[in-house]
Tab-separated table of C-alpha atoms in Angstrom:
chain	number	residue	atom	x	y	z
A	13	MET	CA	-15.484	59.015	74.915
A	14	LEU	CA	-14.406	59.924	71.379
A	15	VAL	CA	-16.951	61.641	69.171
A	16	PHE	CA	-16.892	61.532	65.377
A	17	SER	CA	-19.636	62.776	63.082
A	18	TYR	CA	-20.502	60.749	59.992
A	19	TYR	CA	-22.986	62.549	57.720
A	20	ILE	CA	-25.248	60.502	55.485
A	21	TYR	CA	-28.770	61.239	54.304
A	22	MET	CA	-32.003	59.512	55.234
A	23	SER	CA	-35.461	60.523	54.125
A	24	GLU	CA	-37.745	61.929	56.819
A	25	PRO	CA	-39.791	59.261	58.622
A	26	ASN	CA	-43.521	59.307	58.072
A	27	SER	CA	-46.654	57.561	59.228
A	28	LYS	CA	-47.534	55.912	55.909
A	29	LYS	CA	-48.726	52.310	55.892
A	30	PHE	CA	-46.874	49.625	53.964
A	31	TYR	CA	-47.987	46.027	53.418
A	32	ILE	CA	-45.719	43.221	52.194
A	33	THR	CA	-46.642	39.563	51.760
A	34	THR	CA	-45.062	36.385	50.477
A	35	THR	CA	-47.055	33.721	48.718
A	36	LEU	CA	-48.259	30.940	51.005
A	37	PRO	CA	-46.197	27.794	50.386
A	38	TYR	CA	-47.986	24.503	50.002
A	39	VAL	CA	-47.413	22.284	53.041
A	40	ASN	CA	-46.802	19.071	51.111
A	41	ALA	CA	-43.135	18.756	52.142
A	42	GLU	CA	-40.451	20.383	54.268
A	43	PRO	CA	-39.432	24.001	53.538
A	44	HIS	CA	-36.653	24.442	50.993
A	45	VAL	CA	-34.217	27.203	50.090
A	46	GLY	CA	-36.498	28.462	47.308
A	47	PHE	CA	-39.201	29.657	49.678
A	48	ALA	CA	-36.566	30.686	52.227
A	49	THR	CA	-35.284	33.136	49.618
A	50	GLU	CA	-38.740	34.616	49.092
A	51	ILE	CA	-39.452	35.195	52.775
A	52	ILE	CA	-35.934	36.570	53.405
A	53	ARG	CA	-36.348	39.081	50.583
A	54	ALA	CA	-39.779	40.110	51.835
A	55	ASP	CA	-38.279	40.508	55.306
A	56	VAL	CA	-35.632	42.865	53.920
A	57	VAL	CA	-38.370	44.956	52.296
A	58	ALA	CA	-40.232	45.111	55.617
A	59	ARG	CA	-37.101	46.105	57.554
A	60	VAL	CA	-36.084	48.784	55.032
A	61	LYS	CA	-39.552	50.324	55.113
A	62	LYS	CA	-39.469	50.406	58.918
A	63	MET	CA	-36.116	52.200	58.751
A	64	GLN	CA	-37.811	54.805	56.551
A	65	GLY	CA	-40.510	55.355	59.153
A	66	PHE	CA	-43.336	53.292	57.646
A	67	ASP	CA	-45.857	51.370	59.712
A	68	VAL	CA	-45.392	47.895	58.186
A	69	PHE	CA	-47.679	44.862	58.040
A	70	PHE	CA	-45.637	41.794	56.992
A	71	ASN	CA	-47.554	38.636	56.087
A	72	THR	CA	-46.629	35.026	55.378
A	73	GLY	CA	-48.142	31.643	56.226
A	74	THR	CA	-49.171	28.308	54.747
A	75	ASP	CA	-51.570	27.085	52.048
A	76	GLU	CA	-53.313	23.995	53.448
A	77	HIS	CA	-56.183	22.946	51.169
A	78	GLY	CA	-56.400	21.121	47.847
A	79	GLN	CA	-56.119	17.805	46.051
A	80	LYS	CA	-52.354	17.467	46.384
A	81	LEU	CA	-52.437	17.589	50.181
A	82	PHE	CA	-55.450	15.301	50.351
A	83	ASP	CA	-53.742	12.665	48.160
A	84	THR	CA	-50.427	12.842	50.041
A	85	ALA	CA	-52.067	12.514	53.456
A	86	VAL	CA	-53.994	9.450	52.262
A	87	ARG	CA	-50.781	7.858	50.946
A	88	GLU	CA	-49.068	8.419	54.296
A	89	GLY	CA	-52.006	7.022	56.255
A	90	LYS	CA	-52.684	10.265	58.134
A	91	SER	CA	-55.692	12.502	58.556
A	92	VAL	CA	-55.315	15.595	56.408
A	93	LYS	CA	-55.448	17.877	59.472
A	94	GLU	CA	-52.672	15.917	61.178
A	95	TYR	CA	-50.605	16.065	57.999
A	96	VAL	CA	-50.909	19.825	57.441
A	97	ASP	CA	-50.410	20.649	61.130
A	98	GLY	CA	-47.019	18.933	61.111
A	99	TYR	CA	-45.672	20.763	58.091
A	100	ALA	CA	-47.235	24.087	59.066
A	101	GLU	CA	-45.111	24.066	62.230
A	102	GLN	CA	-41.956	23.615	60.153
A	103	PHE	CA	-42.821	26.621	58.002
A	104	LYS	CA	-43.704	28.625	61.091
A	105	GLY	CA	-40.264	27.716	62.448
A	106	LEU	CA	-38.627	29.574	59.556
A	107	LYS	CA	-39.290	32.807	61.445
A	108	GLY	CA	-36.599	32.058	64.006
A	109	LEU	CA	-34.387	30.012	61.683
A	110	LEU	CA	-34.069	32.750	59.061
A	111	GLY	CA	-34.019	35.764	61.366
A	112	ILE	CA	-37.401	37.003	60.162
A	113	SER	CA	-38.932	40.067	61.826
A	114	ASP	CA	-40.597	39.271	65.151
A	115	ASP	CA	-43.822	41.022	64.179
A	116	VAL	CA	-44.450	39.003	60.996
A	117	HIS	CA	-48.043	37.761	60.739
A	118	PHE	CA	-48.451	34.040	60.065
A	119	ILE	CA	-51.742	32.925	58.531
A	120	ARG	CA	-52.932	29.386	57.810
A	121	THR	CA	-55.668	28.850	55.251
A	122	THR	CA	-57.274	26.425	57.706
A	123	ASP	CA	-57.755	29.274	60.201
A	124	GLU	CA	-61.445	29.775	60.925
A	125	LYS	CA	-61.294	33.528	60.234
A	126	HIS	CA	-59.687	32.904	56.846
A	127	GLU	CA	-62.285	30.307	55.879
A	128	LYS	CA	-65.119	32.704	56.743
A	129	ALA	CA	-63.411	35.478	54.761
A	130	VAL	CA	-63.111	33.196	51.710
A	131	GLN	CA	-66.827	32.406	51.854
A	132	GLU	CA	-67.665	36.110	52.118
A	133	PHE	CA	-65.355	36.883	49.180
A	134	TRP	CA	-67.027	34.129	47.138
A	135	SER	CA	-70.483	35.481	48.002
A	136	ARG	CA	-69.560	38.986	46.854
A	137	CYS	CA	-68.205	37.726	43.534
A	138	PHE	CA	-71.287	35.511	43.108
A	139	ASN	CA	-73.748	38.271	43.961
A	140	ASN	CA	-71.974	40.603	41.529
A	141	GLY	CA	-72.566	38.084	38.715
A	142	TYR	CA	-69.033	36.730	38.241
A	143	ILE	CA	-69.525	33.101	39.363
A	144	TYR	CA	-71.616	30.539	37.504
A	145	LYS	CA	-71.959	26.751	37.240
A	146	LYS	CA	-71.370	24.469	34.231
A	147	ASN	CA	-70.156	21.043	33.093
A	148	TYR	CA	-66.652	20.874	31.676
A	149	GLN	CA	-63.655	18.685	30.877
A	150	ALA	CA	-60.053	19.784	31.412
A	151	LYS	CA	-56.494	18.569	31.855
A	152	TYR	CA	-55.300	19.272	35.366
A	153	CYS	CA	-51.828	19.333	36.962
A	154	VAL	CA	-52.061	18.352	40.632
A	155	GLY	CA	-48.557	19.743	41.215
A	156	CYS	CA	-49.599	23.248	40.100
A	157	GLU	CA	-53.211	22.824	41.199
A	158	LEU	CA	-54.078	24.404	37.822
A	159	GLU	CA	-55.825	23.452	34.614
A	160	LYS	CA	-53.499	23.189	31.615
A	161	THR	CA	-54.158	23.905	27.959
A	162	ASP	CA	-52.365	21.910	25.246
A	163	SER	CA	-50.242	24.952	24.377
A	164	GLU	CA	-48.845	24.998	27.916
A	165	LEU	CA	-47.690	21.374	27.830
A	166	VAL	CA	-44.327	19.978	26.746
A	167	ASP	CA	-44.540	16.452	25.355
A	168	GLY	CA	-47.968	16.194	26.924
A	169	ARG	CA	-46.729	17.069	30.422
A	170	CYS	CA	-46.631	20.124	32.655
A	171	PRO	CA	-43.170	21.715	32.231
A	172	VAL	CA	-43.067	22.642	35.932
A	173	HIS	CA	-43.981	19.123	37.141
A	174	PRO	CA	-42.823	16.802	34.334
A	175	ASN	CA	-42.761	13.797	36.690
A	176	LYS	CA	-46.511	13.998	37.371
A	177	ASP	CA	-49.216	12.586	35.119
A	178	LEU	CA	-51.953	15.017	34.174
A	179	GLU	CA	-55.456	14.237	35.372
A	180	VAL	CA	-58.498	14.647	33.170
A	181	ILE	CA	-61.351	16.257	35.099
A	182	GLU	CA	-64.912	15.917	33.848
A	183	GLU	CA	-67.579	17.226	36.195
A	184	GLU	CA	-69.944	20.074	37.005
A	185	ASN	CA	-68.151	22.928	38.761
A	186	TYR	CA	-68.462	26.603	39.533
A	187	PHE	CA	-66.517	28.959	37.275
A	188	PHE	CA	-65.108	32.445	37.722
A	189	LYS	CA	-65.907	34.814	34.819
A	190	PHE	CA	-62.257	35.697	34.163
A	191	SER	CA	-63.070	36.570	30.530
A	192	ALA	CA	-65.016	39.634	31.693
A	193	PHE	CA	-61.897	41.384	33.010
A	194	GLN	CA	-59.562	41.681	30.019
A	195	GLU	CA	-60.079	45.410	29.466
A	196	GLN	CA	-60.075	46.219	33.175
A	197	LEU	CA	-56.804	44.375	33.689
A	198	LEU	CA	-55.157	46.047	30.700
A	199	SER	CA	-56.314	49.407	32.046
A	200	LEU	CA	-54.841	48.537	35.462
A	201	TYR	CA	-51.500	47.708	33.829
A	202	LYS	CA	-51.530	50.878	31.693
A	203	ASN	CA	-52.238	53.124	34.658
A	204	ASN	CA	-49.596	51.454	36.847
A	205	PRO	CA	-46.397	51.150	34.780
A	206	ASP	CA	-44.476	49.543	37.652
A	207	PHE	CA	-47.276	47.163	38.657
A	208	VAL	CA	-45.116	44.069	38.020
A	209	VAL	CA	-41.357	43.977	38.640
A	210	PRO	CA	-39.236	43.154	36.651
A	211	ASP	CA	-40.286	44.694	33.340
A	212	PHE	CA	-39.980	41.499	31.299
A	213	ARG	CA	-42.445	39.720	33.607
A	214	PHE	CA	-44.813	42.659	33.226
A	215	THR	CA	-44.556	42.304	29.451
A	216	GLU	CA	-45.262	38.597	29.805
A	217	ILE	CA	-48.491	39.036	31.778
A	218	LYS	CA	-49.713	41.869	29.552
A	219	SER	CA	-49.240	39.629	26.517
A	220	PHE	CA	-51.124	36.834	28.258
A	221	VAL	CA	-54.112	39.078	29.004
A	222	GLU	CA	-54.073	40.657	25.525
A	223	ARG	CA	-54.470	37.205	23.937
A	224	GLY	CA	-57.828	36.825	25.682
A	225	LEU	CA	-58.932	35.251	28.952
A	226	GLN	CA	-60.792	32.044	29.646
A	227	ASP	CA	-63.084	31.462	32.604
A	228	PHE	CA	-61.606	29.014	35.124
A	229	SER	CA	-63.022	26.480	37.522
A	230	ILE	CA	-63.152	27.559	41.163
A	231	SER	CA	-64.748	24.545	42.859
A	232	ARG	CA	-64.382	20.787	43.208
A	233	GLN	CA	-67.073	18.259	44.003
A	234	LYS	CA	-66.874	17.365	47.685
A	235	SER	CA	-67.575	13.699	46.907
A	236	LYS	CA	-64.239	13.556	45.036
A	237	MET	CA	-62.156	15.929	47.173
A	238	SER	CA	-63.523	16.900	50.563
A	239	TRP	CA	-60.507	18.814	51.898
A	240	GLY	CA	-61.495	22.417	51.294
A	241	ILE	CA	-63.833	25.254	52.243
A	242	SER	CA	-67.486	24.641	51.476
A	243	VAL	CA	-69.096	26.748	48.753
A	244	PRO	CA	-71.679	29.075	50.341
A	245	GLY	CA	-75.140	27.701	49.674
A	246	ASP	CA	-73.903	24.469	48.054
A	247	SER	CA	-72.634	21.797	50.435
A	248	GLU	CA	-71.742	19.480	47.541
A	249	HIS	CA	-68.821	21.645	46.417
A	250	VAL	CA	-65.618	22.918	47.996
A	251	ILE	CA	-63.780	26.045	46.866
A	252	TYR	CA	-60.837	25.581	44.509
A	253	VAL	CA	-57.500	25.917	46.320
A	254	TRP	CA	-56.198	28.916	44.344
A	255	PHE	CA	-59.380	30.929	44.851
A	256	ASP	CA	-59.191	30.086	48.559
A	257	ALA	CA	-55.488	30.785	49.095
A	258	LEU	CA	-55.339	34.130	47.301
A	259	VAL	CA	-57.871	35.616	49.699
A	260	ASN	CA	-55.304	35.285	52.508
A	261	TYR	CA	-53.747	38.574	51.386
A	262	ILE	CA	-56.747	40.432	52.795
A	263	SER	CA	-58.086	37.949	55.354
A	264	THR	CA	-54.799	38.324	57.263
A	265	LEU	CA	-55.699	42.009	57.644
A	266	GLY	CA	-58.959	41.031	59.294
A	267	TRP	CA	-61.179	41.562	56.221
A	268	PRO	CA	-64.150	41.677	56.155
A	269	ASP	CA	-64.558	42.299	59.915
A	270	ASP	CA	-61.552	44.505	60.787
A	271	ILE	CA	-62.239	47.278	58.310
A	272	LYS	CA	-59.788	49.725	59.906
A	273	SER	CA	-56.773	47.457	59.457
A	274	PHE	CA	-57.854	46.566	55.912
A	275	GLU	CA	-58.363	50.211	54.972
A	276	ASP	CA	-55.091	51.298	56.573
A	277	PHE	CA	-52.844	48.800	54.836
A	278	TRP	CA	-54.718	47.671	51.697
A	279	VAL	CA	-56.964	50.560	50.697
A	280	ASN	CA	-54.905	53.560	51.827
A	281	GLY	CA	-51.501	51.906	52.228
A	282	THR	CA	-49.122	50.306	49.741
A	283	PRO	CA	-49.894	46.579	49.354
A	284	VAL	CA	-46.998	44.682	47.725
A	285	GLN	CA	-46.821	40.954	46.948
A	286	TYR	CA	-43.756	38.726	46.489
A	287	CYS	CA	-43.980	35.523	44.450
A	288	GLY	CA	-42.105	33.178	42.132
A	289	LYS	CA	-42.429	33.305	38.351
A	290	ASP	CA	-44.754	30.287	38.366
A	291	ASN	CA	-47.222	32.482	40.271
A	292	LEU	CA	-47.185	35.344	37.765
A	293	ARG	CA	-50.602	34.588	36.259
A	294	GLN	CA	-52.314	33.862	39.572
A	295	GLN	CA	-51.008	36.954	41.362
A	296	SER	CA	-51.016	39.625	38.657
A	297	ALA	CA	-54.087	38.597	36.641
A	298	MET	CA	-56.365	36.073	38.391
A	299	TRP	CA	-56.188	37.671	41.839
A	300	GLN	CA	-56.535	41.180	40.436
A	301	ALA	CA	-59.666	40.158	38.513
A	302	MET	CA	-61.045	38.504	41.647
A	303	LEU	CA	-60.544	41.729	43.598
A	304	MET	CA	-62.353	43.642	40.869
A	305	ALA	CA	-65.211	41.130	40.954
A	306	ALA	CA	-65.564	41.568	44.721
A	307	GLY	CA	-65.474	45.363	44.401
A	308	LEU	CA	-62.152	45.711	46.263
A	309	PRO	CA	-58.988	47.731	45.465
A	310	ASN	CA	-56.140	46.080	43.594
A	311	THR	CA	-52.632	45.314	44.743
A	312	LYS	CA	-50.115	48.154	44.337
A	313	GLN	CA	-47.146	46.117	43.112
A	314	ILE	CA	-46.066	42.522	42.527
A	315	ILE	CA	-42.440	41.374	42.660
A	316	ILE	CA	-41.586	38.235	40.676
A	317	ASP	CA	-38.613	36.029	41.611
A	318	GLY	CA	-36.957	33.488	39.351
A	319	PHE	CA	-36.485	29.825	40.262
A	320	LEU	CA	-33.643	28.314	42.213
A	321	THR	CA	-32.077	25.480	40.271
A	322	GLY	CA	-30.202	22.430	41.455
A	323	GLU	CA	-27.718	20.248	39.632
A	324	GLY	CA	-28.127	20.362	35.851
A	325	GLY	CA	-30.121	23.589	35.938
A	326	VAL	CA	-33.388	21.855	36.921
A	327	LYS	CA	-35.816	23.877	39.036
A	328	MET	CA	-35.473	23.196	42.744
A	329	SER	CA	-38.813	21.643	43.658
A	330	LYS	CA	-40.274	19.590	46.483
A	331	SER	CA	-42.065	17.395	43.975
A	332	LEU	CA	-38.814	16.672	42.097
A	333	GLY	CA	-36.926	15.904	45.298
A	334	ASN	CA	-33.881	18.041	44.432
A	335	VAL	CA	-34.236	20.604	47.202
A	336	VAL	CA	-31.774	21.931	49.756
A	337	HIS	CA	-33.309	22.409	53.193
A	338	PRO	CA	-32.623	25.708	54.994
A	339	TYR	CA	-32.460	23.918	58.362
A	340	ASP	CA	-29.403	21.979	57.125
A	341	VAL	CA	-27.639	25.068	55.760
A	342	VAL	CA	-28.232	27.158	58.886
A	343	LYS	CA	-26.982	24.348	61.124
A	344	GLU	CA	-23.645	24.362	59.273
A	345	TYR	CA	-23.173	28.046	58.416
A	346	GLY	CA	-25.595	30.136	60.484
A	347	THR	CA	-28.650	32.255	59.733
A	348	ASP	CA	-26.956	35.319	58.276
A	349	ALA	CA	-24.803	33.219	55.965
A	350	LEU	CA	-27.946	31.837	54.336
A	351	ARG	CA	-29.544	35.288	54.265
A	352	TYR	CA	-26.486	36.739	52.509
A	353	PHE	CA	-26.390	34.018	49.873
A	354	CYS	CA	-30.119	34.336	49.113
A	355	LEU	CA	-29.785	38.116	48.823
A	356	GLY	CA	-26.328	38.687	47.391
A	357	GLU	CA	-25.689	35.649	45.188
A	358	PHE	CA	-29.093	34.687	43.754
A	359	SER	CA	-30.243	36.800	40.829
A	360	ALA	CA	-32.993	39.163	41.903
A	361	PHE	CA	-35.325	38.167	39.057
A	362	GLU	CA	-33.740	35.411	36.932
A	363	ASP	CA	-33.181	31.726	37.679
A	364	SER	CA	-30.134	31.019	39.861
A	365	PRO	CA	-28.196	27.864	40.714
A	366	PHE	CA	-27.674	26.690	44.275
A	367	THR	CA	-24.869	24.311	45.176
A	368	LEU	CA	-23.181	23.859	48.535
A	369	GLU	CA	-19.780	24.338	46.878
A	370	ARG	CA	-20.816	27.738	45.522
A	371	PHE	CA	-22.295	28.595	48.897
A	372	LYS	CA	-19.030	27.865	50.725
A	373	GLU	CA	-16.976	29.915	48.251
A	374	SER	CA	-19.227	32.920	48.738
A	375	TYR	CA	-19.271	32.468	52.508
A	376	ASN	CA	-15.477	32.547	52.759
A	377	ALA	CA	-14.972	35.418	50.304
A	378	LYS	CA	-17.748	37.818	51.343
A	379	LEU	CA	-18.381	36.952	54.988
A	380	ALA	CA	-15.332	35.349	56.612
A	381	ASN	CA	-12.704	37.276	54.607
A	382	GLY	CA	-14.964	40.284	54.013
A	383	ILE	CA	-17.127	41.807	56.722
A	384	GLY	CA	-15.841	39.411	59.396
A	385	ASN	CA	-12.202	40.214	58.764
A	386	LEU	CA	-12.840	43.968	58.541
A	387	THR	CA	-14.642	43.952	61.893
A	388	ASN	CA	-11.757	42.122	63.561
A	389	ARG	CA	-9.116	44.466	62.102
A	390	VAL	CA	-10.923	47.686	62.998
A	391	MET	CA	-11.994	46.670	66.485
A	392	LYS	CA	-8.558	45.265	67.317
A	393	MET	CA	-7.046	48.703	66.602
A	394	ALA	CA	-9.871	50.471	68.467
A	395	GLU	CA	-9.629	48.290	71.571
A	396	ALA	CA	-5.860	48.686	71.730
A	397	ASN	CA	-5.643	52.425	71.095
A	398	LEU	CA	-8.865	54.271	71.964
A	399	THR	CA	-9.727	55.258	75.520
A	400	GLY	CA	-13.406	54.401	75.078
A	401	PRO	CA	-16.191	53.759	72.574
A	402	VAL	CA	-16.658	56.072	69.628
A	403	GLU	CA	-19.935	57.964	69.894
A	404	ILE	CA	-21.573	58.070	66.479
A	405	LEU	CA	-23.434	61.362	66.184
A	406	ASP	CA	-25.220	60.772	62.870
A	407	ARG	CA	-26.815	57.325	62.631
A	408	THR	CA	-28.661	57.663	59.333
A	409	ILE	CA	-28.330	55.715	56.084
A	410	PRO	CA	-27.298	57.014	52.627
A	411	GLU	CA	-30.165	57.994	50.337
A	412	GLU	CA	-28.643	55.861	47.570
A	413	TYR	CA	-29.106	52.787	49.766
A	414	PHE	CA	-32.884	53.321	49.865
A	415	GLU	CA	-33.033	54.091	46.153
A	416	ILE	CA	-31.447	50.721	45.358
A	417	ALA	CA	-33.665	48.918	47.881
A	418	SER	CA	-36.768	50.378	46.192
A	419	THR	CA	-35.876	48.425	43.003
A	420	TYR	CA	-35.988	45.116	44.941
A	421	ASP	CA	-32.620	44.211	43.409
A	422	PHE	CA	-30.925	42.903	46.532
A	423	VAL	CA	-27.871	41.707	44.638
A	424	LYS	CA	-27.147	45.367	43.856
A	425	LEU	CA	-27.964	46.365	47.431
A	426	CYS	CA	-25.453	43.836	48.779
A	427	GLN	CA	-22.880	45.018	46.256
A	428	TYR	CA	-23.446	48.581	47.450
A	429	VAL	CA	-22.884	47.627	51.095
A	430	TRP	CA	-19.843	45.530	50.249
A	431	SER	CA	-18.358	48.452	48.301
A	432	HIS	CA	-18.225	50.228	51.679
A	433	VAL	CA	-16.493	47.167	53.162
A	434	GLN	CA	-13.929	47.237	50.343
A	435	SER	CA	-13.459	50.983	50.749
A	436	ALA	CA	-12.701	50.551	54.465
A	437	ASP	CA	-10.220	47.758	53.698
A	438	GLN	CA	-8.554	49.975	51.115
A	439	TYR	CA	-8.350	52.829	53.642
A	440	ILE	CA	-6.464	50.537	56.040
A	441	GLN	CA	-4.061	49.391	53.309
A	442	GLU	CA	-3.335	52.894	52.043
A	443	HIS	CA	-3.176	54.846	55.331
A	444	LYS	CA	-1.865	52.123	57.680
A	445	PRO	CA	-3.311	53.527	60.913
A	446	PHE	CA	-1.720	50.653	62.860
A	447	SER	CA	1.680	52.132	61.910
A	448	VAL	CA	0.747	55.823	62.132
A	449	ILE	CA	-0.441	55.440	65.746
A	450	LYS	CA	3.113	54.520	66.771
A	451	THR	CA	4.588	57.846	65.610
A	452	ASP	CA	1.640	60.258	65.581
A	453	THR	CA	-0.877	59.366	68.289
A	454	GLU	CA	-3.388	62.105	67.496
A	455	LYS	CA	-3.422	61.320	63.773
A	456	GLY	CA	-3.612	57.581	64.433
A	457	ILE	CA	-6.580	58.009	66.800
A	458	GLU	CA	-8.363	60.143	64.195
A	459	MET	CA	-7.856	57.472	61.530
A	460	ILE	CA	-9.032	54.617	63.771
A	461	THR	CA	-12.068	56.670	64.814
A	462	GLU	CA	-12.843	57.203	61.120
A	463	LEU	CA	-12.732	53.433	60.568
A	464	VAL	CA	-14.976	52.690	63.547
A	465	THR	CA	-17.465	55.237	62.226
A	466	ARG	CA	-17.384	53.636	58.791
A	467	LEU	CA	-17.904	50.219	60.377
A	468	TYR	CA	-20.921	51.546	62.251
A	469	ALA	CA	-22.419	52.870	59.008
A	470	ILE	CA	-21.856	49.453	57.398
A	471	SER	CA	-23.526	47.722	60.340
A	472	SER	CA	-26.553	50.020	59.973
A	473	MET	CA	-26.852	49.171	56.276
A	474	LEU	CA	-26.549	45.481	57.154
A	475	ASN	CA	-29.495	45.645	59.560
A	476	PRO	CA	-32.188	44.642	57.027
A	477	LEU	CA	-29.860	42.194	55.270
A	478	LEU	CA	-27.949	40.454	58.074
A	479	PRO	CA	-29.652	41.505	61.328
A	480	GLU	CA	-27.598	39.243	63.636
A	481	THR	CA	-24.325	40.477	62.150
A	482	SER	CA	-25.451	44.097	62.329
A	483	ARG	CA	-26.303	43.717	66.000
A	484	ALA	CA	-23.003	41.955	66.797
A	485	ILE	CA	-20.923	44.681	65.132
A	486	LYS	CA	-22.762	47.460	66.951
A	487	GLU	CA	-22.277	45.678	70.273
A	488	CYS	CA	-18.523	45.543	69.603
A	489	ILE	CA	-18.441	49.264	68.763
A	490	GLU	CA	-20.492	50.223	71.824
A	491	ALA	CA	-18.166	48.183	74.078
A	492	ASN	CA	-15.014	49.136	72.130
A	493	LYS	CA	-14.059	45.468	72.047
A	494	MET	CA	-13.106	42.915	69.431
A	495	PRO	CA	-15.620	40.103	68.866
A	496	LEU	CA	-15.061	37.301	71.374
A	497	GLU	CA	-14.905	35.003	68.354
A	498	PRO	CA	-14.905	35.724	64.598
A	499	LEU	CA	-18.287	36.717	63.202
A	500	PHE	CA	-17.822	34.123	60.445
A	501	LEU	CA	-15.385	31.256	60.876
A	502	ARG	CA	-13.675	30.362	57.603
A	503	LYS	CA	-14.706	26.974	56.194
A	504	ASP	CA	-11.989	24.790	54.673
């Protein structure tokens, strides 16, 4: 067995707790590539933190209450429970489809424990004086499940759901005293300069809060919309879907019953939330004020993605019907191909276009002709010329890799890994080990061993990004064999 040491730095593992969660997608249609991107990115964060020695709690799930689901189920002639159960299974299936970590927690807002946690959260906010009842009239976008002010509308319509008519709501509801938390929120932002990533989204939410906050409705009359969690002490009202869904971030930890898990990961750990830019206000202002009202600690950090756009630069949206389904892409190209495109080709924080033509170009250039071709070239030389597998003595990851990962810019992280792929290709072109081995066996073996060691380091860095590919490359190295078939077949 040949032994070759490859020194790279990794920070010392520790027992710190880290919590990462996606938003909970609404189960009003099949999953699309937009949410697939969010859960893939969160999965990379979870995997990187585990590599650094953290104890990680990774959460995702489905949001299953609200007017939009109630209306759609009625139109399709189904009970609401039957309707949400069907779509929830499709979202749950993303775990296997997208190569998500086996230990990810999946919560449904129709889970009994979640519903009880929401009622307890409501009661704490109410008892602390931050919930009251009043009559009001408002314009309401069913697509967003949010009230809209005139300044937020474009030509009288919601800019996110321009194909949906606004509803005018006039009724007596419970309200959350959002206006009471302006100074506390601004203090939270000041004391946590990296609270929202990227910076320009942080600036956006700070400006929103500085302009002043308005109290918002957090209930609906059960006679008009029965699909929701009952308000404690008032059976005529159900809890507003956003107030309900946001509580999942702590109910999944067992709050308020499992205090140890909650304290480990939320109170004493590092709770981080992933969401799209249309969730900026809900996650970084509304939810934070709700936590304050309940007397609970705030989130540590919130990462904001941009939108995926389809043809013509229009946001990819289930309600607009211009989505690409991850099940279709994976069937044609495989799980890691979709993971790479979501990580390496979509902007980390800005809007990004998705077309199948662009996908295929990237697949061929970066996967088939990139890491796939390098693996074949290196392992062909190793199988033909080495007497056995190369034993890699140092199996750590470069410190720079973790520094880039900590910025959540996975485009840069992919570029960093692929720079190592390009460097290995360049080494082959410049040093020609396949020729050297014919005239200088010892030198040729040393060069091929160097390449195998480099390939192993690349496979380790690929583990959070492309876990199937990472595993396949390591299996080839451990067996000193070429892949039985190319890792990525070129698409014509």
